[in-house]
Coordinates of C-alpha atoms and ligand atoms in Angstrom, one line a residue:
M1057 CA -8.4 32.3 -6.6
R1058 CA -6.7 29.6 -8.7
E1059 CA -8.9 26.5 -8.4
T1060 CA -7.1 23.3 -7.6
E1061 CA -8.0 19.5 -8.0
K1062 CA -9.1 18.7 -4.5
I1063 CA -10.5 20.0 -1.2
W1064 CA -10.4 18.1 1.9
M1065 CA -14.0 17.8 3.5
N1066 CA -15.0 16.3 6.6
G1067 CA -12.3 13.3 6.2
E1068 CA -12.3 12.9 2.7
L1069 CA -10.7 14.4 -0.6
V1070 CA -13.6 15.9 -2.7
D1071 CA -13.4 17.6 -6.2
W1072 CA -13.3 21.4 -5.9
A1073 CA -16.7 22.2 -7.3
D1074 CA -18.1 19.6 -5.0
A1075 CA -16.9 21.3 -1.7
T1076 CA -20.2 23.0 -1.2
I1077 CA -22.5 23.9 2.0
H1078 CA -26.0 25.0 2.8
V1079 CA -26.9 28.6 3.0
G1080 CA -28.4 27.8 6.1
S1081 CA -25.2 27.2 7.7
H1082 CA -24.6 29.1 11.2
G1083 CA -20.8 30.1 10.0
L1084 CA -22.3 31.9 7.0
H1085 CA -24.9 33.9 9.1
Y1086 CA -22.6 34.9 12.4
G1087 CA -19.0 34.5 11.3
S1088 CA -18.7 31.5 13.8
G1089 CA -15.8 29.7 12.5
V1090 CA -12.0 29.5 13.0
F1091 CA -9.2 29.1 10.5
E1092 CA -5.6 29.1 9.4
G1093 CA -3.3 30.2 6.6
I1094 CA -0.3 28.2 6.2
R1095 CA 2.3 28.0 3.5
C1096 CA 3.8 25.1 1.7
Y1097 CA 7.3 26.1 0.0
E1098 CA 9.1 24.2 -2.6
T1099 CA 12.7 23.4 -0.9
P1100 CA 15.8 21.2 -2.2
R1101 CA 14.1 18.2 -0.3
G1102 CA 10.6 18.7 -2.0
P1103 CA 7.4 20.8 -0.7
A1104 CA 7.6 21.5 3.0
V1105 CA 5.0 23.0 4.9
F1106 CA 6.2 25.6 7.6
R1107 CA 5.2 25.1 11.0
L1108 CA 2.2 23.1 10.1
T1109 CA 2.0 21.7 13.6
D1110 CA 2.1 25.1 15.3
H1111 CA -0.6 26.4 12.9
L1112 CA -2.7 23.5 13.6
V1113 CA -2.1 24.0 17.5
R1114 CA -3.3 27.6 17.3
L1115 CA -6.4 26.3 15.4
R1116 CA -7.5 24.1 18.2
N1117 CA -6.8 26.8 20.6
S1118 CA -8.9 29.1 18.3
A1119 CA -11.8 26.6 18.6
R1120 CA -11.6 26.1 22.3
L1121 CA -12.2 29.7 22.8
L1122 CA -15.4 29.4 20.4
Y1123 CA -16.6 26.6 22.6
M1124 CA -16.1 24.4 19.3
D1125 CA -14.8 20.9 19.4
I1126 CA -13.1 20.4 15.9
P1127 CA -14.0 16.5 15.3
Y1128 CA -10.2 15.8 14.2
G1129 CA -7.2 16.1 15.9
V1130 CA -4.0 17.9 15.3
E1131 CA -2.7 14.8 14.0
E1132 CA -5.2 13.9 11.9
L1133 CA -5.3 17.4 10.3
R1134 CA -1.7 17.2 10.0
A1135 CA -2.0 14.1 8.1
A1136 CA -5.0 15.5 5.9
T1137 CA -2.8 18.7 5.0
L1138 CA -0.1 16.6 3.9
E1139 CA -2.5 14.0 1.8
L1140 CA -4.1 17.3 0.4
I1141 CA -0.8 18.6 -0.8
G1142 CA 0.1 15.2 -2.4
A1143 CA -3.1 15.1 -4.1
N1144 CA -3.3 18.6 -5.5
G1145 CA 0.6 18.2 -6.5
L1146 CA 1.6 21.5 -6.4
P1147 CA 5.2 22.5 -5.5
E1148 CA 4.1 25.7 -3.6
C1149 CA 0.6 26.7 -2.1
Y1150 CA -1.1 28.5 0.4
L1151 CA -3.2 26.3 2.8
R1152 CA -6.4 27.2 4.6
P1153 CA -8.2 24.8 7.4
L1154 CA -11.4 26.1 8.4
A1155 CA -13.7 24.8 10.9
F1156 CA -17.3 26.4 11.4
Y1157 CA -20.6 25.5 12.9
G1158 CA -22.9 24.2 10.2
Y1159 CA -26.5 23.6 9.3
G1160 CA -28.8 22.5 11.8
E1161 CA -30.5 25.3 14.2
L1162 CA -30.4 29.0 13.0
G1163 CA -30.2 31.6 16.1
V1164 CA -26.7 32.9 17.5
S1165 CA -26.1 30.2 20.1
A1166 CA -24.6 27.4 18.2
G1167 CA -24.5 24.5 20.8
S1168 CA -26.1 21.9 18.8
N1169 CA -24.8 22.7 15.1
P1170 CA -22.3 20.1 13.4
V1171 CA -18.8 21.5 13.0
E1172 CA -17.6 21.3 9.4
T1173 CA -14.2 20.7 8.8
V1174 CA -12.1 21.7 5.6
I1175 CA -8.9 22.2 4.3
M1176 CA -8.2 24.2 0.9
S1177 CA -5.0 24.8 -1.1
W1178 CA -4.3 27.0 -3.9
P1179 CA -1.3 29.0 -5.2
W1180 CA -1.1 32.4 -3.6
G1181 CA 1.7 34.7 -4.4
A1182 CA 3.1 37.9 -2.6
Y1183 CA -0.1 38.9 -0.7
L1184 CA 0.9 42.4 -0.8
G1185 CA 2.5 42.2 -4.3
E1186 CA 6.0 41.4 -5.5
E1187 CA 6.9 44.8 -5.7
G1188 CA 5.4 45.7 -2.4
Q1189 CA 7.7 42.9 -0.9
R1190 CA 10.9 44.6 -2.8
E1191 CA 10.1 48.2 -2.5
G1192 CA 7.9 48.5 0.4
I1193 CA 4.1 49.3 0.9
R1194 CA 2.4 52.3 1.6
A1195 CA 0.4 52.1 5.0
K1196 CA -2.5 54.0 6.9
I1197 CA -3.3 54.2 10.4
S1198 CA -6.9 53.1 10.4
S1199 CA -9.9 54.9 11.7
W1200 CA -11.5 51.6 13.0
Q1201 CA -9.9 50.1 16.4
R1202 CA -8.6 46.8 16.6
V1203 CA -11.3 44.3 18.5
G1204 CA -10.3 44.3 22.0
P1205 CA -9.6 41.4 24.2
N1206 CA -13.2 41.9 25.9
V1207 CA -15.0 42.0 22.4
I1208 CA -13.8 38.9 20.7
P1209 CA -10.8 36.9 21.8
H1210 CA -8.3 38.4 19.4
V1211 CA -5.9 35.3 20.0
A1212 CA -8.5 33.3 18.3
K1213 CA -8.1 33.3 14.6
A1214 CA -11.9 33.6 14.1
T1215 CA -13.7 34.2 11.2
G1216 CA -15.9 36.9 12.5
I1217 CA -13.5 39.0 13.6
Y1218 CA -12.0 39.8 10.1
L1219 CA -14.9 41.9 9.6
N1220 CA -12.4 44.4 11.6
S1221 CA -9.7 43.7 9.2
M1222 CA -12.0 43.7 6.3
L1223 CA -13.2 47.4 7.2
A1224 CA -9.7 48.3 8.0
V1225 CA -8.1 47.2 4.6
S1226 CA -11.0 48.4 2.5
E1227 CA -10.8 51.9 4.0
A1228 CA -7.1 52.1 3.5
N1229 CA -7.3 50.8 0.0
R1230 CA -10.1 53.3 -1.1
A1231 CA -7.9 56.0 0.2
G1232 CA -5.1 54.7 -2.0
Y1233 CA -2.9 52.9 0.6
D1234 CA -2.1 49.3 0.4
E1235 CA -2.6 48.2 4.1
A1236 CA -3.9 49.3 7.4
I1237 CA -2.4 49.6 10.6
L1238 CA -4.9 49.0 13.5
L1239 CA -4.5 50.5 17.1
T1240 CA -6.2 49.7 20.2
A1241 CA -9.0 51.4 21.8
E1242 CA -6.0 52.9 24.1
G1243 CA -4.0 54.2 21.1
Y1244 CA -1.4 51.6 20.8
V1245 CA -0.3 49.7 17.8
A1246 CA -2.0 46.3 17.5
D1247 CA -1.4 44.7 13.9
G1248 CA -2.2 45.1 10.3
S1249 CA -5.4 43.5 8.5
G1250 CA -3.6 40.5 8.3
E1251 CA 0.1 40.8 9.7
N1252 CA 1.9 41.7 12.7
I1253 CA 4.3 44.7 12.7
F1254 CA 7.8 45.6 13.6
A1255 CA 9.8 48.7 14.2
V1256 CA 13.4 49.3 14.0
K1257 CA 15.1 52.1 16.0
D1258 CA 18.9 52.5 16.7
G1259 CA 19.4 48.8 15.9
T1260 CA 16.8 47.4 18.3
I1261 CA 13.6 45.6 17.2
Y1262 CA 10.3 46.6 18.8
T1263 CA 7.1 44.6 18.3
P1264 CA 3.7 45.0 20.2
A1265 CA 3.3 42.5 23.0
L1266 CA 0.6 39.7 22.6
S1267 CA -1.6 41.6 25.3
T1268 CA -2.0 44.4 22.7
S1269 CA -4.8 42.9 20.8
I1270 CA -2.7 40.9 18.2
L1271 CA -3.1 37.9 16.9
P1272 CA -0.1 35.7 18.0
G1273 CA 1.5 35.5 14.7
I1274 CA 3.8 32.3 13.8
T1275 CA 5.6 34.4 11.5
R1276 CA 6.0 37.0 14.2
D1277 CA 7.4 34.2 16.7
T1278 CA 9.6 32.8 13.9
I1279 CA 11.1 36.5 13.1
V1280 CA 11.5 37.2 17.0
Q1281 CA 13.8 34.2 16.9
I1282 CA 15.6 34.7 14.0
A1283 CA 16.4 38.2 14.8
Q1284 CA 17.8 37.5 18.1
D1285 CA 19.8 34.8 16.5
L1286 CA 21.2 37.5 14.1
G1287 CA 22.3 39.4 17.1
Y1288 CA 19.6 41.9 17.3
R1289 CA 17.7 43.0 20.6
V1290 CA 13.8 42.6 20.2
V1291 CA 11.6 44.3 22.7
E1292 CA 8.1 43.9 23.1
A1293 CA 6.6 47.4 23.9
N1294 CA 3.5 49.6 23.7
L1295 CA 4.2 51.6 20.8
I1296 CA 2.2 54.6 19.8
R1297 CA 1.7 55.9 16.3
S1298 CA 4.4 58.4 16.2
D1299 CA 6.8 55.7 17.4
L1300 CA 6.1 54.0 14.0
L1301 CA 6.5 57.4 12.2
L1302 CA 9.9 58.4 13.8
S1303 CA 11.5 54.6 13.5
D1304 CA 14.2 53.8 11.2
E1305 CA 12.3 51.1 9.6
V1306 CA 8.9 49.6 9.8
F1307 CA 8.1 46.0 8.6
M1308 CA 5.0 43.5 8.5
T1309 CA 5.2 39.8 9.1
G1310 CA 2.5 37.0 8.3
T1311 CA 2.3 33.7 6.6
A1312 CA 0.8 35.6 3.4
A1313 CA 2.6 38.8 3.7
E1314 CA 5.9 36.9 4.8
V1315 CA 8.2 40.0 5.4
T1316 CA 6.9 43.3 3.7
P1317 CA 8.7 46.5 4.2
L1318 CA 6.6 49.7 5.0
R1319 CA 8.1 52.4 3.0
S1320 CA 5.6 55.1 4.1
I1321 CA 3.1 55.4 6.8
D1322 CA 0.6 58.1 6.5
D1323 CA 2.4 59.6 3.8
I1324 CA 5.7 60.0 6.1
E1325 CA 8.4 58.4 4.3
L1326 CA 10.4 55.4 5.9
G1327 CA 12.0 53.9 2.9
V1328 CA 13.2 50.2 2.9
G1329 CA 16.0 49.7 5.4
P1330 CA 18.9 47.2 5.9
V1331 CA 17.5 45.4 9.0
T1332 CA 14.2 44.6 7.2
L1333 CA 16.2 43.4 4.1
E1334 CA 18.6 41.2 6.2
I1335 CA 15.3 39.8 8.3
Q1336 CA 13.4 39.3 5.2
G1337 CA 16.5 37.3 3.3
A1338 CA 16.9 35.1 6.3
Y1339 CA 12.9 34.4 6.5
L1340 CA 13.1 33.3 2.9
D1341 CA 16.1 31.2 3.5
T1342 CA 14.2 29.4 6.4
V1343 CA 10.9 28.8 4.5
R1344 CA 12.8 27.6 1.5
G1345 CA 14.8 25.0 3.4
R1346 CA 18.1 26.8 2.7
S1347 CA 19.1 27.2 6.7
E1348 CA 20.2 24.4 8.6
R1349 CA 19.5 26.2 12.1
W1350 CA 15.8 26.3 11.6
A1351 CA 15.2 23.1 9.6
H1352 CA 13.3 21.6 12.5
W1353 CA 10.3 24.2 11.3
L1354 CA 9.9 22.4 8.0
E1355 CA 7.3 19.6 7.6
Y1356 CA 7.9 17.7 4.6
A1357 CA 4.8 16.8 2.4
A1358 CA 6.6 13.8 0.9
P1359 CA 8.8 11.9 3.4
A1360 CA 9.5 9.3 0.9
T1361 CA 11.5 11.6 -1.4
A1362 CA 13.4 13.1 1.6
G1363 CA 17.0 13.2 1.2
A1364 CA 16.6 12.4 -2.5
Ligands
LIG23 N1 -2.5 39.5 12.5 C1 -3.4 39.3 11.7 C2 -4.8 40.1 11.9 C3 -3.5 38.4 10.7 O1 -4.6 38.0 10.3 C4 -2.5 37.3 10.4 C5 -2.4 36.5 9.5 C6 -1.2 37.9 11.5 C7 -1.3 38.8 12.4 C8 0.1 37.0 11.1 O2 -0.2 35.6 11.7 P1 0.8 34.4 11.1 O3 0.3 34.1 9.7 O4 0.6 33.4 12.1 O5 2.2 35.0 11.0 N2 -3.1 36.6 8.2 C9 -3.6 35.6 7.3 C10 -3.7 35.9 6.1 C11 -5.3 36.6 6.2 C12 -6.1 36.8 5.0 O6 -6.8 35.6 4.8 O7 -6.1 37.7 4.3 C13 -2.2 35.0 6.7 O8 -0.8 35.7 6.7 O9 -2.3 33.7 6.4

């Protein structure tokens, strides 16, 4: 991780090195936190955060599912995020808001612990590599099942749930693959360790429904709308692994991963196809402020320079 100057912590900007917590913090012991991953892009009108408010609303909803009251509202966190971007002065960055139960009682029940709220920002390039984004990555179906809706609410972007992702991606990496695809207990395709998944077959685009233990990805929602606007039929479907293996194209989406093609799954070659490349191009045009159609998704960090 490349260090930046400041971190926003509980209402103020502190130096990177000073953003520390006690080892007795609840969130460290039990994974009791919620977080977001957001990207700020350089655009012709200055740095713009992609769908910032939507991400912060998801953060609030994630907290609600963990009985957690974040002491800052969406509007306050929005202002804090923009302030941090200004303070660190990077044209592009990844943003990581995080709220977790802090130091107080130990023991699983977190009722009386304070909630700590932070926002970090740092430069983060292509999540699955520049080459992966261009030439596609090699994925493996995981032996680990995606956490089910009655295990941990998968619509919450909760820190503890990421042990599931960590195991899956570690298994895949150790076996020589770039990324894992997790299935539900019933065998339906859910998502990647940090991405949603799409399959293209005979010109139609398929993606697992929100009920299939997936994170309701903001990039997923973006891609559905962009693809429909480009004239594609997008269908939410229960997909099994062979649906992926017999698709014409498969790609993954996420804030960090953007749109990344899967060139093979379990060593069955798929290659990188034209629909994926068209959608990838349209997505990058959108986040980089080159599309009027979706301009409302960009939240500018420095309104003073807007239109300059
Ligand atoms: N599924 C999972 C499991 C997931 O973690 C992400 C985001 C997505 C789908 C896509 O969601 P969205 O970003 O809203 O389109 N994963 C974050 C990276 C995780 C990591 O820290 O590594 C991200 O992309 O920011």
